[in-house]
Amino acid sequence: MSDYYGNQPQDVRPGIDARRLWAGGVATAVVAALLAVVGLLVARGIFEVEVLAPKGEGVWGNASTTTYALVAAAVALLATGLMHLLSVATPAPSQFFGWIMVLVTLIAVVLPLTLTVAPSAKIATAAINLVIGLVIAAVVNSMAASARTLHRRRTQQSAAPPPTRQYPQQQPPPTRYYDQ
């Protein structure tokens, strides 16, 4: 059945532009890695807290700084994959993603507080994890919203063509006196 203008009905379903989503995910991974490095530099350089490095390793620390940055980038890519999965499989992907990211971030904040290291290192690591988790959640959620699309599929047409409206034939208006 068609509408007033003869258009066929369409099946409209939400979708996601995977290229835009994953391009944003890679950019988010870079941001997360740099944020981890900045967090460690601030903790070690400004506050002189030994986060992920023994004393005497300097502001940059040892290989753990690179590992921490790579793990932050990997978490951002995992969050992008999670958002992609939720976007194609669940009715409210942003809500589920938000809850999952809050809980994962909460785990990342609480876990360092259970370690047997100096209290300042516990608090610094928890703070860095909190900032990284919140940034990843916010950026992935907002760029996924911008990557959402609507996929339109035409429904099957009925066997009979849609009815057309018949208008009465009118004679053209007279152009000269003797046409009347």
JSON list of C-alpha atoms in Angstrom, two decimals, residues 35-51 58-61 120 124 128:
[
{"chain": "A", "resi": 35, "resn": "LEU", "atom": "CA", "xyz": [46.22, 10.47, 28.74]},
{"chain": "A", "resi": 36, "resn": "ALA", "atom": "CA", "xyz": [47.89, 7.55, 30.54]},
{"chain": "A", "resi": 37, "resn": "VAL", "atom": "CA", "xyz": [51.33, 8.99, 29.79]},
{"chain": "A", "resi": 38, "resn": "VAL", "atom": "CA", "xyz": [50.28, 12.46, 30.96]},
{"chain": "A", "resi": 39, "resn": "GLY", "atom": "CA", "xyz": [48.78, 11.02, 34.14]},
{"chain": "A", "resi": 40, "resn": "LEU", "atom": "CA", "xyz": [51.98, 9.15, 34.95]},
{"chain": "A", "resi": 41, "resn": "LEU", "atom": "CA", "xyz": [54.14, 12.17, 34.16]},
{"chain": "A", "resi": 42, "resn": "VAL", "atom": "CA", "xyz": [52.04, 14.38, 36.45]},
{"chain": "A", "resi": 43, "resn": "ALA", "atom": "CA", "xyz": [52.05, 11.82, 39.26]},
{"chain": "A", "resi": 44, "resn": "ARG", "atom": "CA", "xyz": [55.77, 11.16, 39.03]},
{"chain": "A", "resi": 45, "resn": "GLY", "atom": "CA", "xyz": [57.06, 14.56, 37.96]},
{"chain": "A", "resi": 46, "resn": "ILE", "atom": "CA", "xyz": [54.87, 16.98, 39.90]},
{"chain": "A", "resi": 47, "resn": "PHE", "atom": "CA", "xyz": [53.71, 14.98, 42.91]},
{"chain": "A", "resi": 48, "resn": "GLU", "atom": "CA", "xyz": [56.76, 12.67, 43.07]},
{"chain": "A", "resi": 49, "resn": "VAL", "atom": "CA", "xyz": [54.61, 9.58, 43.51]},
{"chain": "A", "resi": 50, "resn": "GLU", "atom": "CA", "xyz": [56.11, 6.25, 42.46]},
{"chain": "A", "resi": 51, "resn": "VAL", "atom": "CA", "xyz": [53.35, 4.99, 40.18]},
{"chain": "A", "resi": 58, "resn": "GLY", "atom": "CA", "xyz": [62.95, 9.05, 36.75]},
{"chain": "A", "resi": 59, "resn": "VAL", "atom": "CA", "xyz": [59.86, 10.85, 35.56]},
{"chain": "A", "resi": 60, "resn": "TRP", "atom": "CA", "xyz": [59.39, 8.61, 32.51]},
{"chain": "A", "resi": 61, "resn": "GLY", "atom": "CA", "xyz": [59.82, 5.49, 34.61]},
{"chain": "A", "resi": 120, "resn": "SER", "atom": "CA", "xyz": [50.03, 7.85, 47.49]},
{"chain": "A", "resi": 124, "resn": "ALA", "atom": "CA", "xyz": [47.41, 8.29, 42.06]},
{"chain": "A", "resi": 128, "resn": "ILE", "atom": "CA", "xyz": [44.54, 8.08, 36.61]}
]
